XYZ file of C-alpha atoms in Angstrom:
700
model
C 120.736 241.775 71.536
C 122.389 238.695 70.032
C 125.868 239.788 71.274
C 124.504 240.460 74.774
C 122.934 236.982 74.906
C 126.140 235.371 73.671
C 128.167 237.247 76.309
C 125.775 236.186 79.078
C 125.960 232.520 78.024
C 129.769 232.636 77.941
C 129.842 234.225 81.404
C 127.602 231.476 82.821
C 129.853 228.791 81.320
C 132.955 230.416 82.846
C 131.185 230.777 86.199
C 130.197 227.120 86.244
C 133.741 226.042 85.362
C 135.077 228.073 88.283
C 132.538 226.588 90.726
C 132.673 222.783 90.651
C 129.367 221.018 91.160
C 128.324 220.127 94.684
C 129.388 216.607 95.776
C 126.666 214.095 94.997
C 124.856 212.503 97.950
C 124.160 208.761 97.808
C 121.610 206.320 99.182
C 123.589 204.123 101.580
C 122.069 200.924 102.974
C 124.450 199.111 105.315
C 123.989 195.481 106.305
C 124.094 194.709 109.148
C 122.856 198.140 110.158
C 125.202 199.910 112.618
C 124.132 200.463 116.221
C 124.655 204.241 115.906
C 124.883 205.954 112.519
C 124.610 209.718 112.100
C 125.005 211.416 108.711
C 125.765 215.147 108.772
C 126.343 215.817 105.085
C 128.415 214.831 102.064
C 132.197 214.540 102.197
C 134.644 215.476 99.465
C 135.805 211.842 99.268
C 134.863 210.104 96.053
C 134.606 206.307 95.760
C 138.123 206.008 94.305
C 139.860 208.712 96.316
C 141.163 206.628 99.218
C 144.703 205.671 98.234
C 146.727 205.639 101.459
C 146.292 204.320 104.981
C 148.102 204.336 108.285
C 147.544 201.537 110.776
C 148.870 200.397 114.122
C 148.040 196.866 112.993
C 149.920 194.786 110.433
C 147.546 193.274 107.896
C 147.180 192.550 104.197
C 144.844 195.007 102.423
C 143.858 192.145 100.088
C 141.703 190.804 102.931
C 139.581 193.958 102.936
C 137.603 193.366 99.766
C 137.408 194.912 96.314
C 137.021 198.546 97.311
C 139.963 198.702 99.740
C 142.449 196.122 98.512
C 144.372 198.761 96.517
C 145.219 201.061 99.459
C 148.900 201.445 100.317
C 150.497 202.074 103.735
C 152.199 205.295 104.809
C 154.380 205.857 107.870
C 152.421 208.636 109.534
C 148.717 209.279 110.222
C 149.165 212.856 108.984
C 149.976 211.493 105.509
C 147.028 209.079 105.388
C 143.532 209.520 104.060
C 142.463 206.458 106.073
C 143.673 205.743 109.611
C 143.095 202.389 111.319
C 143.879 202.537 115.024
C 143.784 199.917 117.775
C 142.806 201.594 121.048
C 142.458 199.033 123.866
C 140.930 201.683 126.122
C 138.062 202.383 123.755
C 134.678 202.214 125.511
C 133.063 199.721 123.167
C 132.364 195.964 123.248
C 134.728 193.457 121.668
C 134.568 193.367 117.837
C 133.160 196.896 117.873
C 134.534 199.976 116.136
C 133.979 203.677 115.654
C 134.220 205.461 112.316
C 134.393 209.152 111.531
C 134.282 210.428 107.969
C 135.136 214.113 107.607
C 135.358 216.114 104.401
C 138.745 214.634 103.518
C 139.603 211.730 105.858
C 138.289 208.495 107.294
C 139.273 207.356 110.797
C 138.400 203.926 112.194
C 139.218 202.930 115.778
C 138.661 199.642 117.563
C 139.829 197.873 120.713
C 140.702 194.655 118.858
C 141.729 193.380 115.434
C 138.268 192.084 114.610
C 136.660 195.452 115.289
C 139.099 197.198 112.978
C 138.361 194.630 110.275
C 134.590 195.079 110.646
C 134.990 198.840 110.416
C 136.730 198.278 107.085
C 133.877 196.012 105.975
C 131.417 198.830 106.676
C 133.618 201.300 104.827
C 133.758 198.877 101.904
C 129.946 198.853 101.706
C 129.867 202.658 101.759
C 132.430 202.790 98.957
C 130.484 200.189 96.983
C 127.302 202.279 97.166
C 129.190 205.469 96.342
C 130.893 203.952 93.324
C 127.757 202.602 91.672
C 125.762 205.794 92.359
C 128.500 208.210 91.317
C 128.318 209.693 94.818
C 130.736 210.785 97.521
C 131.021 209.177 100.927
C 128.688 210.587 103.562
C 130.131 212.828 106.234
C 129.172 210.719 109.220
C 129.952 209.131 112.582
C 129.359 205.460 113.355
C 129.570 203.506 116.587
C 129.013 199.831 116.011
C 129.379 196.457 117.726
C 127.721 193.019 117.677
C 125.010 191.943 120.110
C 126.088 188.299 119.772
C 129.799 187.538 119.869
C 129.661 184.211 117.986
C 127.775 184.364 114.674
C 128.241 181.063 112.900
C 126.826 179.577 109.729
C 126.665 175.886 108.956
C 128.375 174.647 105.794
C 126.959 171.197 105.086
C 128.759 169.402 102.249
C 127.714 165.837 103.022
C 125.795 165.262 99.780
C 127.800 167.339 97.327
C 130.725 169.711 96.990
C 130.917 173.064 95.283
C 133.908 173.905 93.136
C 136.748 174.907 95.419
C 136.887 178.537 94.310
C 133.241 178.937 95.339
C 134.158 178.366 98.983
C 136.723 181.166 98.841
C 134.107 183.503 97.374
C 131.734 182.441 100.144
C 134.322 183.343 102.797
C 134.617 186.818 101.293
C 130.835 187.232 101.364
C 130.523 186.087 104.970
C 133.306 188.461 106.003
C 131.602 191.355 104.231
C 128.507 190.803 106.375
C 130.416 190.240 109.638
C 129.709 186.538 110.061
C 132.641 185.262 112.118
C 132.398 181.465 112.228
C 131.603 178.360 110.195
C 130.609 174.938 111.462
C 131.806 172.658 108.658
C 129.910 169.383 108.322
C 131.977 167.284 105.949
C 131.007 163.626 106.516
C 133.096 161.889 103.811
C 134.301 165.044 102.021
C 137.688 165.099 103.801
C 140.391 162.828 102.435
C 140.903 161.141 105.794
C 144.458 159.939 106.282
C 143.832 157.780 109.330
C 140.670 156.182 107.896
C 141.015 156.572 104.114
C 138.180 154.130 103.408
C 135.673 156.664 104.740
C 136.676 159.394 102.284
C 134.767 159.930 99.060
C 136.923 159.891 95.947
C 136.068 163.549 95.274
C 136.846 164.696 98.828
C 139.121 167.685 99.413
C 142.434 166.905 101.068
C 143.294 167.965 104.592
C 145.702 170.480 103.070
C 142.954 171.963 100.862
C 140.564 172.372 103.788
C 143.398 173.834 105.866
C 144.162 176.394 103.152
C 140.504 177.460 103.194
C 140.625 177.653 106.991
C 143.724 179.876 106.814
C 142.004 182.127 104.261
C 138.963 182.405 106.540
C 141.071 183.099 109.619
C 142.703 186.054 107.865
C 139.165 187.450 107.459
C 138.188 186.819 111.085
C 136.160 183.695 110.350
C 136.882 180.656 112.487
C 136.094 177.247 110.952
C 135.319 174.358 113.309
C 134.410 170.838 112.158
C 131.225 168.851 112.708
C 131.979 165.115 112.583
C 128.746 163.171 112.886
C 128.217 160.516 115.585
C 126.631 158.772 117.568
C 123.987 158.613 114.847
C 124.018 160.048 111.322
C 126.929 157.622 110.873
C 125.909 156.110 107.538
C 128.879 157.663 105.773
C 131.062 155.334 107.869
C 128.844 152.353 108.634
C 127.686 151.834 105.033
C 131.122 150.314 104.345
C 131.259 146.522 104.984
C 134.549 146.955 106.823
C 132.672 148.827 109.591
C 129.530 146.688 109.863
C 130.681 145.302 113.220
C 130.489 148.775 114.727
C 126.764 149.138 114.009
C 124.416 149.375 116.965
C 121.823 147.550 114.850
C 123.534 145.080 112.479
C 120.899 145.806 109.818
C 121.171 149.589 109.954
C 124.011 151.897 108.972
C 122.555 154.746 111.084
C 124.262 154.492 114.476
C 127.481 153.356 116.129
C 127.417 150.903 119.027
C 128.485 153.114 121.964
C 129.703 150.107 123.976
C 132.234 148.939 121.388
C 135.736 150.369 122.066
C 136.432 150.276 118.299
C 133.707 152.895 117.825
C 135.883 155.439 119.596
C 139.047 154.470 117.763
C 137.294 155.222 114.472
C 135.571 158.385 115.654
C 138.713 159.772 117.269
C 140.720 159.164 114.091
C 138.111 161.116 112.119
C 138.217 163.899 114.712
C 141.995 164.165 114.484
C 141.960 164.535 110.712
C 139.071 167.024 110.835
C 140.875 169.143 113.425
C 144.030 169.151 111.312
C 141.903 170.379 108.403
C 140.491 173.210 110.580
C 143.448 174.209 112.780
C 142.017 177.550 113.918
C 138.736 176.126 115.193
C 137.821 176.497 118.846
C 135.093 173.853 118.737
C 134.563 170.224 117.812
C 130.907 169.579 117.023
C 130.250 165.897 117.720
C 126.648 165.664 116.480
C 124.679 163.202 118.590
C 121.163 164.043 117.366
C 118.260 161.898 116.173
C 119.600 158.615 117.499
C 118.386 155.845 119.797
C 120.872 153.101 120.611
C 120.640 149.853 122.578
C 124.298 148.829 122.734
C 123.438 145.614 120.891
C 120.552 145.001 123.335
C 122.732 145.627 126.372
C 119.798 146.483 128.621
C 121.090 150.024 129.180
C 118.705 152.896 128.412
C 119.206 155.067 125.330
C 119.816 158.110 127.563
C 122.464 156.273 129.604
C 124.208 155.092 126.427
C 124.144 158.539 124.865
C 125.664 160.196 127.916
C 128.313 157.473 128.122
C 129.252 158.230 124.507
C 129.098 161.986 125.089
C 131.434 161.765 128.086
C 134.057 159.906 126.046
C 133.972 162.245 123.039
C 133.885 165.343 125.277
C 136.958 164.111 127.147
C 138.709 163.589 123.823
C 137.827 167.124 122.726
C 139.131 168.597 125.967
C 142.390 166.664 125.630
C 142.875 168.309 122.237
C 141.983 171.864 123.344
C 138.592 171.870 121.654
C 135.214 172.688 123.187
C 132.696 169.993 122.266
C 129.292 170.993 120.887
C 126.450 168.495 121.101
C 122.930 168.592 119.631
C 120.753 168.428 122.739
C 117.546 166.887 121.373
C 117.905 163.235 122.388
C 118.310 163.618 126.187
C 115.299 165.941 126.151
C 113.297 163.531 124.027
C 114.298 160.512 126.114
C 113.196 162.394 129.244
C 109.792 163.253 127.682
C 110.213 167.056 127.841
C 110.793 167.502 124.118
C 107.297 168.020 122.708
C 106.582 171.452 124.293
C 109.519 172.951 122.363
C 107.554 172.620 119.147
C 104.143 173.651 120.470
C 104.152 177.447 120.720
C 100.463 177.350 121.607
C 101.271 175.804 125.016
C 100.955 178.150 127.991
C 103.630 178.518 130.652
C 101.434 176.569 133.033
C 101.143 173.681 130.551
C 104.881 173.672 129.865
C 105.709 173.728 133.576
C 103.344 170.813 134.123
C 105.195 168.663 131.574
C 108.515 169.512 133.203
C 107.278 168.862 136.744
C 106.169 165.413 135.682
C 109.339 164.447 133.788
C 112.309 166.587 134.870
C 113.484 163.898 137.296
C 114.352 161.714 134.300
C 116.997 164.284 133.360
C 118.225 165.217 136.812
C 118.818 161.557 137.621
C 121.627 161.673 135.060
C 122.740 165.255 135.676
C 126.145 164.180 136.962
C 126.849 162.442 133.657
C 126.291 165.562 131.518
C 129.822 166.773 130.623
C 130.495 170.258 132.017
C 132.899 171.226 129.228
C 130.267 170.714 126.522
C 128.024 173.275 124.812
C 124.482 171.939 124.479
C 123.094 173.218 121.206
C 119.352 173.768 121.345
C 118.137 173.560 117.752
C 114.683 174.727 116.792
C 113.910 175.685 113.209
C 110.200 176.386 113.468
C 109.241 177.714 116.909
C 112.211 179.113 118.864
C 109.815 181.472 120.632
C 107.890 178.522 122.151
C 107.898 178.606 125.956
C 108.931 174.956 125.910
C 112.052 175.830 123.947
C 112.973 178.618 126.364
C 112.307 176.300 129.305
C 114.725 173.692 127.926
C 117.463 176.291 127.483
C 116.889 177.540 131.015
C 117.221 173.987 132.371
C 120.744 173.704 130.979
C 121.743 177.141 132.302
C 120.202 176.562 135.724
C 122.206 173.360 136.049
C 125.549 174.948 135.220
C 125.653 173.761 131.591
C 126.383 176.056 128.666
C 123.709 176.252 125.985
C 123.701 177.824 122.524
C 120.886 178.117 120.001
C 120.673 176.904 116.422
C 118.204 178.326 113.930
C 117.988 177.549 110.200
C 118.121 179.246 106.831
C 117.337 175.935 105.109
C 115.784 172.755 106.443
C 113.783 170.275 104.331
C 112.634 172.709 101.649
C 113.199 171.480 98.123
C 114.528 173.675 95.315
C 114.547 176.874 97.413
C 114.259 177.985 101.061
C 110.735 179.015 102.030
C 108.987 181.275 104.585
C 110.914 184.390 103.572
C 114.179 182.456 103.968
C 112.877 181.454 107.428
C 113.207 185.115 108.330
C 110.839 185.245 111.300
C 112.381 182.236 113.031
C 115.916 183.509 112.510
C 114.912 186.835 114.032
C 113.072 185.220 116.948
C 115.962 182.945 117.944
C 118.505 185.748 117.532
C 116.502 188.103 119.752
C 115.932 185.376 122.351
C 119.664 184.660 122.362
C 120.515 188.336 122.807
C 117.980 188.819 125.604
C 119.145 185.715 127.484
C 122.799 186.765 127.397
C 123.874 183.908 125.127
C 127.253 184.252 123.483
C 126.210 183.074 120.054
C 123.894 181.450 117.533
C 124.327 178.996 114.679
C 122.488 179.283 111.356
C 122.103 175.731 110.054
C 121.991 175.335 106.260
C 121.134 171.692 105.664
C 122.011 170.010 102.394
C 119.362 167.307 102.862
C 117.319 168.339 99.822
C 120.195 170.313 98.367
C 118.942 173.567 96.801
C 121.632 175.631 95.128
C 123.711 177.379 97.799
C 123.203 180.785 96.144
C 119.586 180.549 97.271
C 120.714 180.426 100.926
C 122.335 183.862 100.748
C 119.309 185.926 101.698
C 118.811 183.928 104.894
C 122.500 184.352 105.715
C 122.205 188.135 105.391
C 119.091 188.202 107.571
C 121.005 186.165 110.159
C 123.890 188.637 109.909
C 121.544 191.539 110.608
C 119.672 190.048 113.554
C 122.700 188.573 115.349
C 124.778 191.738 114.967
C 122.229 194.526 115.293
C 119.065 192.980 116.729
C 115.649 194.110 115.550
C 116.565 197.529 114.153
C 114.446 197.747 110.999
C 111.302 196.210 109.579
C 111.213 193.293 107.157
C 110.551 195.429 104.101
C 113.536 197.666 104.816
C 115.815 194.691 105.482
C 114.801 192.991 102.239
C 115.463 196.247 100.400
C 118.923 196.433 101.987
C 119.547 192.820 100.912
C 118.757 193.629 97.276
C 120.897 196.775 97.316
C 123.861 195.062 98.925
C 123.753 191.901 96.845
C 122.758 193.269 93.436
C 122.526 197.044 92.992
C 120.966 200.172 94.490
C 118.723 200.089 91.422
C 117.091 196.916 92.807
C 116.393 198.301 96.285
C 112.864 199.336 95.365
C 110.090 196.824 96.130
C 109.215 196.633 92.425
C 112.373 194.501 92.029
C 111.378 192.030 94.763
C 110.624 188.512 93.543
C 111.927 185.871 95.989
C 108.874 185.812 98.229
C 106.655 185.562 95.141
C 108.640 182.543 93.962
C 107.876 180.580 97.127
C 104.353 179.652 96.002
C 105.423 178.166 92.632
C 108.235 176.228 94.348
C 105.897 174.807 96.995
C 103.404 173.829 94.249
C 106.112 172.279 92.071
C 107.251 169.819 94.724
C 104.189 167.572 94.375
C 102.422 169.013 91.335
C 102.797 165.782 89.351
C 102.445 163.409 92.315
C 99.846 161.817 94.545
C 100.426 163.628 97.799
C 103.687 164.659 99.444
C 105.838 161.887 97.966
C 108.787 163.425 96.092
C 111.329 162.353 98.705
C 109.968 158.799 98.894
C 109.622 157.802 95.232
C 112.904 155.893 95.230
C 111.688 153.610 98.018
C 108.367 152.734 96.384
C 107.910 149.337 94.750
C 105.694 150.844 92.051
C 106.271 154.615 91.955
C 104.500 155.019 88.597
C 101.188 153.907 90.084
C 101.615 154.787 93.746
C 103.552 158.017 93.361
C 102.781 159.718 90.045
C 99.471 161.466 89.454
C 96.760 159.543 87.567
C 96.479 160.416 83.873
C 93.388 161.020 81.731
C 92.220 158.221 79.463
C 90.380 158.084 76.166
C 87.087 157.459 77.903
C 87.447 160.080 80.632
C 85.770 162.844 78.552
C 86.664 165.598 80.991
C 86.198 163.665 84.226
C 89.961 163.805 84.943
C 89.805 167.606 84.747
C 86.892 167.631 87.159
C 88.744 165.394 89.613
C 91.816 167.616 89.536
C 89.976 170.929 89.168
C 91.548 172.524 92.312
C 95.046 171.541 91.184
C 94.398 172.825 87.668
C 93.097 176.119 89.016
C 96.248 176.454 91.083
C 98.417 175.548 88.062
C 96.864 178.393 86.048
C 97.605 180.841 88.864
C 101.156 179.494 89.171
C 101.758 179.968 85.450
C 100.590 183.566 85.694
C 102.861 184.135 88.701
C 105.926 182.617 87.024
C 105.320 184.853 83.988
C 105.351 187.875 86.290
C 108.500 186.684 88.075
C 110.206 186.054 84.739
C 109.539 189.666 83.764
C 110.911 191.005 87.070
C 114.017 188.842 86.797
C 114.633 190.017 83.240
C 114.489 193.629 84.408
C 116.716 192.875 87.392
C 119.319 191.176 85.220
C 119.593 194.341 83.124
C 120.154 196.512 86.216
C 122.258 194.358 88.511
C 125.907 195.242 89.118
C 126.891 192.359 91.404
C 125.991 188.692 91.703
C 124.211 188.308 88.382
C 124.798 184.578 88.739
C 122.443 184.453 91.725
C 119.651 185.850 89.559
C 120.492 183.281 86.900
C 119.981 180.496 89.447
C 116.634 181.966 90.484
C 115.631 182.069 86.811
C 116.232 178.330 86.536
C 114.065 177.683 89.582
C 111.273 179.805 88.141
C 111.347 178.062 84.776
C 111.338 174.592 86.349
C 108.253 175.389 88.409
C 106.461 176.850 85.383
C 106.980 173.632 83.427
C 105.045 171.507 85.932
C 102.101 173.907 85.749
C 102.191 173.752 81.938
C 102.165 169.953 82.037
C 99.036 169.819 84.179
C 97.199 172.292 81.965
C 98.277 170.350 78.862
C 96.887 167.147 80.379
C 93.592 168.930 80.938
C 93.536 170.055 77.306
C 94.003 166.455 76.224
C 91.349 165.258 78.661
C 88.771 167.745 77.367
C 89.676 167.436 73.686
C 86.838 166.379 71.339
C 87.620 164.329 68.265
C 90.742 162.669 66.965
C 92.309 165.763 65.448
C 92.040 167.753 68.667
C 93.322 164.796 70.700
C 96.315 164.462 68.407
C 97.087 168.190 68.750
C 96.936 167.860 72.524
C 99.279 164.862 72.420
C 101.705 166.810 70.278
C 101.656 169.599 72.847
C 102.466 167.117 75.611
C 105.300 165.688 73.550
C 106.710 169.176 72.973
C 106.681 169.705 76.741
C 108.674 166.488 77.147
C 111.325 167.974 74.849
C 111.036 171.259 76.738
C 111.724 169.387 79.975
C 114.873 167.819 78.529
C 116.079 171.248 77.403
C 115.108 172.793 80.739
C 117.012 170.131 82.664
C 120.101 170.612 80.499
C 119.998 174.381 81.038
C 119.514 174.067 84.794
C 122.454 171.673 85.030
C 124.570 174.047 82.941
C 123.811 176.948 85.263
C 124.131 174.990 88.504
C 127.284 173.324 87.207
C 129.103 176.648 87.014
C 129.732 176.401 90.755
C 128.481 172.980 91.804
C 129.854 169.480 91.312
C 126.751 167.631 90.088
C 128.055 164.080 89.854
C 129.191 161.741 92.591
C 132.158 159.443 91.859
C 131.247 156.256 89.968
C 132.398 154.082 92.864
C 130.438 156.058 95.478
C 128.307 153.918 97.815
C 124.872 155.361 98.539
C 123.774 154.688 102.111
C 120.402 153.453 103.385
C 118.954 156.982 103.260
C 117.019 156.765 106.516
C 115.708 160.329 106.291
C 114.897 160.313 102.553
C 117.349 163.012 101.519
C 116.760 163.799 97.845
C 120.421 164.542 97.174
C 121.313 161.118 98.544
C 119.291 159.147 95.979
C 121.403 158.998 92.826
C 125.015 159.346 91.711
C 124.099 161.847 89.022
C 121.653 164.758 89.115
C 118.609 162.546 88.433
C 117.432 163.015 92.027
C 116.516 166.627 91.245
C 114.181 165.591 88.417
C 113.109 162.085 89.417
C 109.404 162.956 89.796
C 109.327 164.566 86.352
C 111.215 161.646 84.809
C 108.655 159.207 86.238
C 105.813 161.392 85.018
C 107.046 161.277 81.436
C 107.655 157.545 81.711
C 104.059 157.045 82.816
C 102.833 159.389 80.120
C 104.636 157.383 77.450
C 103.427 154.028 78.783
C 99.876 154.730 79.813
C 98.463 157.825 78.222
C 95.840 156.483 75.845
C 98.165 154.156 73.921
C 95.273 153.139 71.743
C 94.584 156.572 70.329
C 98.295 157.304 70.098
C 98.915 154.210 67.964
C 95.725 154.794 66.024
C 96.978 158.200 64.953
C 100.703 157.537 64.758
C 100.949 158.844 61.207
C 99.185 162.059 62.132
C 101.481 162.561 65.086
C 104.575 162.102 62.959
C 103.389 164.850 60.646
């Protein structure tokens, strides 16, 4: 019996060794999702099996990302595991591709270079999933193409720079997700040669920006510059040498559009910016949020703006660039602006506003440059009938219009509203349905969250502009986590970003009287007028009663941040890619938790009975002060891995008309200014009498 059993076991082992295990199937989540994607089984191609390729196109495999950069060319398609073919007769839109994965080969065809590149980006995602899951590629067929041709993100570096290598990593990420353009808003972060006074000491040179532009171009990303004017000109007009060009002598906000020197300066900045971005098709000239008088010339603001726009548009055309112009001011000056931000208005109500005021626009219609793209920005209600009406007005009058949505506006610490997911989707779908050629995702640096926290919004934008509305929010968020971190994080149990929104929103004003974080620097007495009142010796619990709703919320926030901390800890142990992103989120979570702890500690002090209990509560508050110092140091250490935190010592801060947090100090104090004031007030005013009375006890 024993020998028979032994023989049977040996036979099974031999049988298994002669019959290799079936190829392992994987869970593949592509982003953006392809238009047509049919899986018929599992191929014999493992994640590291593709070694050779044949292509009708000359290119550098290093541009194709980690999973394909090692492939080597062969001289015949019959010798290649991967074939990359340009077929101009292919029945597919521009930038599209087809892919067929059989048991042993991969074939990608496209009618243009970009399509072939995007096919490789999709293949790279498949290989990435296969590698981490120990799976083989799926046997499948894909037909894929974008629904919007121009898919641009906004890179706003006006208030700080990242370390240079970070921008190269960002280009690789954007390419991976088929984003094909960047609008680069530099302000003073180019070392201008023609106007060197404007450049910040830490600015990148024209050659450095050009090298980044070349790198992007090789990955089918076109970088075009945004050089601010007519308004948003503080980066120029803050310098005494340019005071004479101000529209208002007391304000550094806007150029005087009637001064010929204005154009000499602006055109010099344009020339340098275009040299820094030589592959760009566009020149974004700004033009938003400005009202000029031409030094009280008597001309209307609309007339002055169109005069300026005509001159800068002519300059752009003379240099083979298409000007882009924010369209808000003509619409505002013609009194048709408000309906764009009132989605509750009916079509009848919107039409009524336009009937009453449209003549104010049409009177100047001949002065609207025809070569310009009018960029209709709306970050909160792109679906509003008033917004659609404004876009139609431009189209109906022979003017080209393009939309601009946002992944970040004026949110502090972290983007909110699911990374503005619903508004990104709405504007993308509206743009697709209207036949628009493109959409811009603005990513404003006004309140300067860490750029890693913008990534989710960028990926949502990638999905909606390429594929439209193909999957629900939950599925798209799952795909984001799989693509950016690991397939092990795809499950909803690993989700945490939406949960973090509530603590971040609470943190902004947790220690303040009202919504004042952005305005503390401009207050004469921020300790009294900005920072929350503190309990006193005689309050005997009345402070806690006054702030009971805030304290209740703080307790809930603390519970939520504990839960998020646990999820992040688990995610860090499972992530394969982009662990640094999770580290940044951890810092955000810990900073928000500290404010909740401070409020609850104040309540403990307020309700404490007797000297000994009061002293213990004071000690707890003092320990939180030390905790804040440690927390700040750790956040700066983490952020500083990619971000330049300090402005140059000789940097001139401007008048800060829009209260941009990141524009309020040379160092990183702006991020913590509310907390710094809170501790200053605590030290000065929190029951000094009892503190001094029990100084010896506190020291112990």
